[in-house]
Amino acid sequence: MNEGESFHVAIIGAGMGGLACALALAKYGIERIDVYEAASNLGFVGAGIQLAPNMGRILERLGCWETITKEATEIKVASIRLDFSYVRKRYGTPHMVDHRSSLAGGMYDACKKEKAISFHFNSSCTVKTWEPKPRITVTPRDGEPYNVYVDVVLAADGIKSSVRSQILKELNVDAEVTDSGQSAYRIMLTREQMASDPEMLELLEADQVTRWIGERRHIIAYPIGDKNIYNISSAQPDVHFASAPSATYTTRGSKSDMLDSFKDFCPLVQRMLNLVPDGEVCEWKLRIHSPLPTWVRGSVALVGDACHPTLPHLAQGAAQAIEDAGVLAVVLSMLPDRNPDSINKALRVYEVVRKERAETLVDLAAASCKTLHLGEGAAKEERDKQFAALKVKEGPSPDKYFDAEVQKMIMGIDVMRVAHDEFRKTFAMKKD
Ligand SMILES: Cc1cc2nc3c(=O)[nH]c(=O)nc-3n(C[C@H](O)[C@H](O)[C@H](O)COP(=O)(O)OP(=O)(O)OC[C@H]3O[C@@H](n4cnc5c(N)ncnc54)[C@H](O)[C@@H]3O)c2cc1C
C-alpha cells in the first residue's frame, strides 16, 4: 500500500477497544493513526478486570502483556474448587486478573512508543460521510470544530456509541435494548481493610476467583494489584435504574440496599460488604443489546461495546474488543490497495470473523446468568447436581464461565489467524 500519502485511520474513543486498535494497527504497519477521545484522559473506573487467555494471546503479540500483568494474579482455582491452572497449559497463556488501569495503562504506554499513533483528548468526534473517503468532524473542548478525511474510521465509542446510532438511523433500524432487570455493584477492598479477618486474608492471598451464587443474584471476587486489593463484582435485581433514562449506565449505589440484597449470603460475604465505606458503592446498570444488522458502513466499522456490549458474567467484554482490534490489524494490513471498495471488503472480513463469535458470547453470558440465578425447584436441583459432579471430574458446567467446552471456544481460537485465512479466501489470494 505505498501510494504516496500515509494510510490514515481515525479511531473514535480511547477505551479498551480504541487503545487495542491503535496499538494493533501500529504494530501491523498502519502508518497514521489518530485517536480521538472525548474525555480529558483515560479516566478508568477503578475496578478489577479478568484477563482471559484469548486477550493475553493478542496482547502478547502486541508486546504489552508482560507489563500489563506485572501485578496481576494468575488464577489457579475457581470458586467451585476447580483447578484452573490447566488453562495456561491448555491455551498457552494464563488466565489473569488485575486493575483495569493496568490493562488500559499498559496498552496506552505501548501506544505512546509508536510513532504512527497520536492521541487527541478532549476531542469529541462524529462521522459526517461514510464513503468513498470518510469525513469526520472533531470538536475539541476548547476550540473550533474541524474536519478530517481519512481512509478508515474505527468507532470504539462504547456502549452508548453515537456512531452506532447514526448507522442504525441510516438503515432505518432501531437498536433493541432490553432491561436485564439487573445491576452490578463494583467494589474494591484494600489489604488494610481486610487485615483483621483471617478468612478474608486467605481469599486475598489465594490465586482464586470465587463466585457465590444465590437466587437472582451472585458475587464474583478476586485479588488484584499484587494481592493488595480484593475486587468484588455482583449482579442483583435492579431497584434504582428502573425509572432512569436509558442513557444512564452508572450511578452511586446505596450501601444499605447493597447489604439488603445479599443479606441471605454467608457471614464472610456480609463482613466484606460491611467494610465498604458509605458513599463508595458504585452501581452499573446491566442491559441486553440485541445483535446489530451490521457493524460496517463504507469505510467505517464499529468496535467493542459499540457493537457487542456483553453482560459481565463471562468476563469477556474487553477481551472481545481486543479480539476486534487484532482482527482489524490483520485485515487492514493485508489490503492490496487503498481503494474504498477493497477497504469495505476487508472490513466485511472483520465482520465475518468477529460478529457471530461475539454475539454467541453475548447470548451465552445472558443464558449463563439465568442458570446461576435459579431459585428453589427442580431446575436448581439439576444444576447443583452438575456442580457437584464437577468436583469429581471435568464435564459440562452450569456456569458457562467455567465450562470446558465454552472455554475451548473462547480461549482456544486464535481469531487473528482465522482473519488471515478468511482474508486470503475473500480476496482470492494464493495460500501461503
Ligand atoms: C460490571 C462489569 C464487569 C466487567 N468485567 C469484565 C472483565 O472481567 N473482563 C472483560 O474482558 N470485560 C469486562 N467487562 C466489559 C468491559 O469493561 C467492556 O466491554 C470494555 O471496557 C469495552 O471497551 P470499549 O473500548 O468498547 O468501550 P469503553 O471502554 O466504554 O470506551 C469508549 C470510549 O469512547 C469515548 N467516546 C464515546 N463517544 C465518543 C465520541 N463521540 N468522541 C470521542 N470519544 C468518545 C468514551 O469517552 C470512552 O472513553 C465488564 C463490564 C462490566 C459492566
Coordinates of N, CA and C in Angstrom, one line a residue, residues 100-224:
R100 N -8.2 -2.6 36.1 CA -8.5 -2.1 34.7 C -7.4 -1.1 34.3
S101 N -6.9 -0.3 35.2 CA -5.9 0.7 34.8 C -4.6 0.0 34.4
S102 N -4.3 -1.2 34.9 CA -3.1 -1.9 34.4 C -3.3 -2.3 32.9
L103 N -4.5 -2.7 32.6 CA -4.7 -3.1 31.2 C -4.7 -1.9 30.3
A104 N -5.5 -0.9 30.6 CA -5.6 0.3 29.7 C -4.3 1.0 29.7
G105 N -3.7 1.2 30.9 CA -2.4 1.9 31.1 C -1.3 1.2 30.3
G106 N -1.3 -0.1 30.4 CA -0.2 -0.9 29.7 C -0.4 -0.7 28.2
M107 N -1.6 -0.7 27.7 CA -1.8 -0.5 26.2 C -1.4 0.9 25.8
Y108 N -1.8 1.9 26.7 CA -1.6 3.3 26.4 C -0.1 3.5 26.3
D109 N 0.7 3.0 27.3 CA 2.1 3.2 27.3 C 2.8 2.6 26.1
A110 N 2.3 1.4 25.7 CA 2.8 0.8 24.5 C 2.4 1.7 23.2
C111 N 1.2 2.2 23.2 CA 0.8 3.1 22.1 C 1.8 4.3 22.0
K112 N 2.1 4.9 23.2 CA 2.9 6.1 23.1 C 4.3 5.9 22.5
K113 N 4.7 4.6 22.5 CA 6.0 4.3 21.9 C 6.0 4.2 20.3
E114 N 4.7 4.2 19.8 CA 4.5 4.0 18.4 C 4.4 5.4 17.7
K115 N 5.3 5.6 16.8 CA 5.4 6.9 16.0 C 4.1 7.2 15.3
A116 N 3.4 6.1 14.8 CA 2.2 6.3 14.0 C 1.0 6.8 14.7
I117 N 1.0 6.7 16.1 CA -0.2 7.0 16.8 C -0.1 8.4 17.5
S118 N -1.2 9.2 17.3 CA -1.4 10.5 18.0 C -2.7 10.4 18.8
F119 N -2.6 10.9 20.0 CA -3.9 10.9 20.8 C -4.4 12.4 20.9
H120 N -5.7 12.5 20.8 CA -6.3 13.8 20.9 C -7.4 13.7 22.0
F121 N -7.0 14.1 23.2 CA -8.0 14.1 24.3 C -8.9 15.3 24.2
N122 N -9.9 15.4 25.0 CA -10.9 16.5 25.0 C -11.4 16.7 23.6
S123 N -11.5 15.7 22.8 CA -11.9 15.8 21.4 C -13.0 14.9 21.0
S124 N -14.2 15.4 20.9 CA -15.4 14.6 20.6 C -15.4 14.5 19.1
C125 N -15.8 13.3 18.6 CA -15.7 13.1 17.2 C -17.0 12.4 16.6
T126 N -17.4 12.9 15.4 CA -18.6 12.3 14.8 C -18.2 12.0 13.3
V127 N -19.0 11.1 12.7 CA -18.7 10.7 11.3 C -19.7 11.6 10.5
K128 N -19.2 12.3 9.5 CA -20.0 13.1 8.6 C -20.4 12.4 7.3
T129 N -19.3 11.8 6.7 CA -19.6 11.0 5.5 C -19.0 9.6 5.6
W130 N -19.5 8.7 5.0 CA -19.1 7.3 5.2 C -18.2 6.8 4.1
E131 N -18.5 7.3 2.8 CA -17.7 6.8 1.7 C -17.7 7.8 0.6
P132 N -16.9 7.8 -0.4 CA -15.8 6.8 -0.5 C -14.7 7.0 0.5
K133 N -14.4 8.3 0.8 CA -13.4 8.5 1.9 C -14.2 9.1 3.1
P134 N -14.2 8.5 4.2 CA -15.0 9.0 5.3 C -14.5 10.4 5.8
R135 N -15.4 11.2 6.2 CA -15.0 12.5 6.7 C -15.5 12.6 8.2
I136 N -14.6 12.9 9.1 CA -15.0 13.1 10.5 C -15.0 14.5 10.9
T137 N -15.8 14.9 11.9 CA -15.7 16.2 12.5 C -15.3 16.1 13.9
V138 N -14.2 16.8 14.2 CA -13.6 16.7 15.6 C -14.0 18.0 16.3
T139 N -14.6 17.9 17.5 CA -14.9 19.1 18.2 C -14.1 19.1 19.5
P140 N -13.0 19.9 19.5 CA -12.2 20.0 20.7 C -13.0 20.8 21.8
R141 N -12.7 20.4 23.0 CA -13.5 21.1 24.1 C -13.3 22.6 24.1
D142 N -12.0 23.0 23.8 CA -11.7 24.4 23.9 C -11.3 24.9 22.5
G143 N -12.0 24.5 21.5 CA -11.6 25.0 20.2 C -12.7 24.9 19.1
E144 N -12.4 25.3 17.9 CA -13.3 25.2 16.8 C -13.4 23.8 16.2
P145 N -14.5 23.3 15.8 CA -14.6 22.0 15.1 C -13.8 22.0 13.8
Y146 N -13.2 20.9 13.5 CA -12.6 20.8 12.2 C -12.8 19.5 11.6
N147 N -12.7 19.4 10.2 CA -13.0 18.2 9.5 C -11.7 17.5 9.1
V148 N -11.7 16.2 9.0 CA -10.6 15.4 8.6 C -11.1 14.3 7.7
Y149 N -10.5 14.1 6.5 CA -10.7 13.0 5.6 C -9.7 11.9 6.0
V150 N -10.2 10.7 6.2 CA -9.3 9.6 6.5 C -9.7 8.4 5.6
D151 N -8.8 7.3 5.7 CA -9.1 6.2 4.9 C -10.1 5.2 5.6
V152 N -10.0 5.2 6.9 CA -10.9 4.3 7.7 C -11.2 4.9 9.0
V153 N -12.4 4.7 9.5 CA -12.8 5.1 10.8 C -13.2 3.9 11.6
L154 N -12.6 3.8 12.8 CA -13.0 2.7 13.7 C -13.7 3.3 14.9
A155 N -14.9 3.1 15.0 CA -15.7 3.7 16.1 C -15.7 2.8 17.3
A156 N -14.8 3.1 18.3 CA -14.8 2.3 19.5 C -15.3 3.2 20.6
D157 N -16.5 3.7 20.4 CA -17.1 4.8 21.3 C -18.0 4.2 22.3
G158 N -17.9 2.9 22.6 CA -18.5 2.4 23.8 C -20.0 2.1 23.7
I159 N -20.5 1.7 24.9 CA -21.9 1.1 24.9 C -22.9 2.2 24.5
K160 N -22.6 3.5 24.6 CA -23.6 4.5 24.2 C -23.2 5.1 22.8
S161 N -22.5 4.3 22.0 CA -22.0 4.7 20.7 C -22.9 5.6 19.9
S162 N -22.4 6.8 19.6 CA -23.3 7.6 18.7 C -23.1 7.2 17.2
V163 N -21.9 6.6 16.9 CA -21.8 6.2 15.5 C -22.7 5.0 15.2
R164 N -22.9 4.1 16.2 CA -23.9 3.0 16.1 C -25.2 3.6 15.8
S165 N -25.6 4.6 16.6 CA -27.0 5.2 16.4 C -27.1 5.8 15.0
Q166 N -26.0 6.5 14.5 CA -26.0 7.1 13.2 C -26.2 6.0 12.1
I167 N -25.5 4.9 12.2 CA -25.6 3.8 11.2 C -27.0 3.2 11.2
L168 N -27.5 3.0 12.4 CA -28.9 2.4 12.5 C -29.9 3.4 11.9
K169 N -29.7 4.6 12.2 CA -30.7 5.6 11.7 C -30.7 5.6 10.2
E170 N -29.5 5.5 9.6 CA -29.4 5.5 8.1 C -30.0 4.2 7.6
L171 N -29.9 3.2 8.3 CA -30.5 1.9 7.9 C -32.0 1.8 8.2
N172 N -32.5 2.8 8.9 CA -33.9 2.8 9.4 C -34.2 1.7 10.3
V173 N -33.3 1.3 11.2 CA -33.5 0.2 12.1 C -33.3 0.7 13.5
D174 N -34.1 0.2 14.5 CA -33.9 0.6 15.9 C -33.0 -0.4 16.6
A175 N -32.2 0.1 17.5 CA -31.3 -0.8 18.3 C -32.2 -1.3 19.4
E176 N -32.3 -2.6 19.5 CA -33.2 -3.1 20.6 C -32.3 -3.3 21.8
V177 N -32.7 -2.6 22.9 CA -32.0 -2.7 24.2 C -33.1 -3.1 25.2
T178 N -32.8 -4.3 25.8 CA -33.8 -4.7 26.8 C -33.2 -4.6 28.2
D179 N -34.1 -4.4 29.1 CA -33.7 -4.3 30.5 C -33.4 -5.7 31.1
S180 N -32.2 -6.0 31.6 CA -32.0 -7.3 32.1 C -32.6 -7.5 33.5
G181 N -33.1 -6.3 34.0 CA -33.6 -6.4 35.4 C -32.5 -6.4 36.5
Q182 N -31.3 -6.3 36.0 CA -30.2 -6.4 36.9 C -29.3 -5.2 36.9
S183 N -28.6 -5.0 38.1 CA -27.5 -4.1 38.1 C -26.3 -4.8 38.8
A184 N -25.2 -4.1 38.7 CA -23.9 -4.7 39.3 C -23.3 -3.7 40.2
Y185 N -22.8 -4.2 41.4 CA -22.0 -3.4 42.2 C -20.6 -3.7 41.9
R186 N -19.7 -2.7 42.0 CA -18.3 -3.0 41.8 C -17.6 -2.3 43.0
I187 N -16.8 -3.2 43.7 CA -16.2 -2.8 45.0 C -14.8 -3.2 45.0
M188 N -14.0 -2.4 45.7 CA -12.6 -2.8 45.9 C -12.2 -2.6 47.4
L189 N -11.8 -3.7 48.0 CA -11.4 -3.6 49.4 C -9.9 -3.6 49.5
T190 N -9.3 -2.9 50.4 CA -7.8 -2.8 50.5 C -7.4 -3.9 51.5
R191 N -6.1 -4.2 51.4 CA -5.5 -5.2 52.3 C -5.7 -4.7 53.8
E192 N -5.5 -3.4 54.0 CA -5.6 -2.8 55.3 C -7.1 -3.0 55.8
Q193 N -8.1 -2.8 55.0 CA -9.4 -3.0 55.4 C -9.7 -4.5 55.8
M194 N -9.0 -5.4 55.2 CA -9.3 -6.8 55.4 C -8.4 -7.5 56.4
A195 N -7.4 -6.7 56.9 CA -6.2 -7.2 57.6 C -6.6 -8.0 58.9
S196 N -7.7 -7.6 59.6 CA -8.0 -8.2 60.9 C -8.9 -9.5 60.7
D197 N -9.2 -9.9 59.5 CA -10.1 -11.0 59.3 C -9.3 -12.1 58.6
P198 N -8.9 -13.2 59.3 CA -8.1 -14.3 58.6 C -8.8 -14.9 57.4
E199 N -10.1 -15.1 57.5 CA -10.8 -15.7 56.4 C -10.7 -14.9 55.1
M200 N -10.8 -13.5 55.4 CA -10.7 -12.6 54.2 C -9.3 -12.6 53.7
L201 N -8.3 -12.6 54.6 CA -6.9 -12.6 54.1 C -6.6 -13.8 53.3
E202 N -7.2 -14.9 53.7 CA -7.0 -16.2 52.9 C -7.5 -16.0 51.5
L203 N -8.6 -15.3 51.3 CA -9.1 -15.1 50.0 C -8.2 -14.1 49.2
L204 N -7.7 -13.1 49.9 CA -6.8 -12.1 49.3 C -5.5 -12.8 48.8
E205 N -5.0 -13.8 49.6 CA -3.7 -14.4 49.3 C -3.9 -15.5 48.2
A206 N -5.1 -16.0 47.9 CA -5.2 -17.1 47.1 C -5.2 -16.7 45.6
D207 N -4.7 -17.7 44.7 CA -4.8 -17.5 43.3 C -6.2 -17.9 42.8
Q208 N -7.2 -17.3 43.2 CA -8.5 -17.8 43.1 C -9.6 -16.8 42.7
V209 N -10.4 -17.2 41.8 CA -11.7 -16.5 41.6 C -12.8 -17.2 42.3
T210 N -13.5 -16.4 43.1 CA -14.6 -17.1 43.9 C -15.9 -16.5 43.5
R211 N -16.9 -17.4 43.2 CA -18.2 -17.0 42.9 C -19.2 -17.5 44.0
W212 N -20.0 -16.6 44.6 CA -21.1 -17.0 45.5 C -22.4 -16.8 44.7
I213 N -23.2 -17.9 44.8 CA -24.4 -17.9 44.0 C -25.7 -17.9 44.9
G214 N -26.7 -17.1 44.6 CA -27.9 -17.1 45.3 C -29.1 -16.9 44.3
E215 N -30.3 -16.9 44.8 CA -31.4 -16.7 43.9 C -31.4 -15.3 43.4
R216 N -31.4 -15.2 42.1 CA -31.5 -13.9 41.4 C -30.3 -13.0 41.7
R217 N -29.2 -13.5 42.2 CA -28.0 -12.7 42.5 C -26.8 -13.5 42.6
H218 N -25.6 -12.9 42.4 CA -24.4 -13.6 42.7 C -23.3 -12.5 42.9
I219 N -22.2 -13.1 43.4 CA -21.0 -12.2 43.6 C -19.8 -13.0 43.0
I220 N -18.9 -12.2 42.3 CA -17.7 -12.8 41.9 C -16.5 -12.0 42.4
A221 N -15.5 -12.6 42.9 CA -14.4 -11.8 43.5 C -13.0 -12.4 43.3
Y222 N -12.0 -11.5 43.3 CA -10.6 -12.0 43.1 C -9.7 -10.9 43.5
P223 N -8.4 -11.4 43.8 CA -7.4 -10.4 44.3 C -6.7 -9.7 43.1
I224 N -6.4 -8.4 43.2 CA -5.7 -7.7 42.1 C -4.6 -6.9 42.8

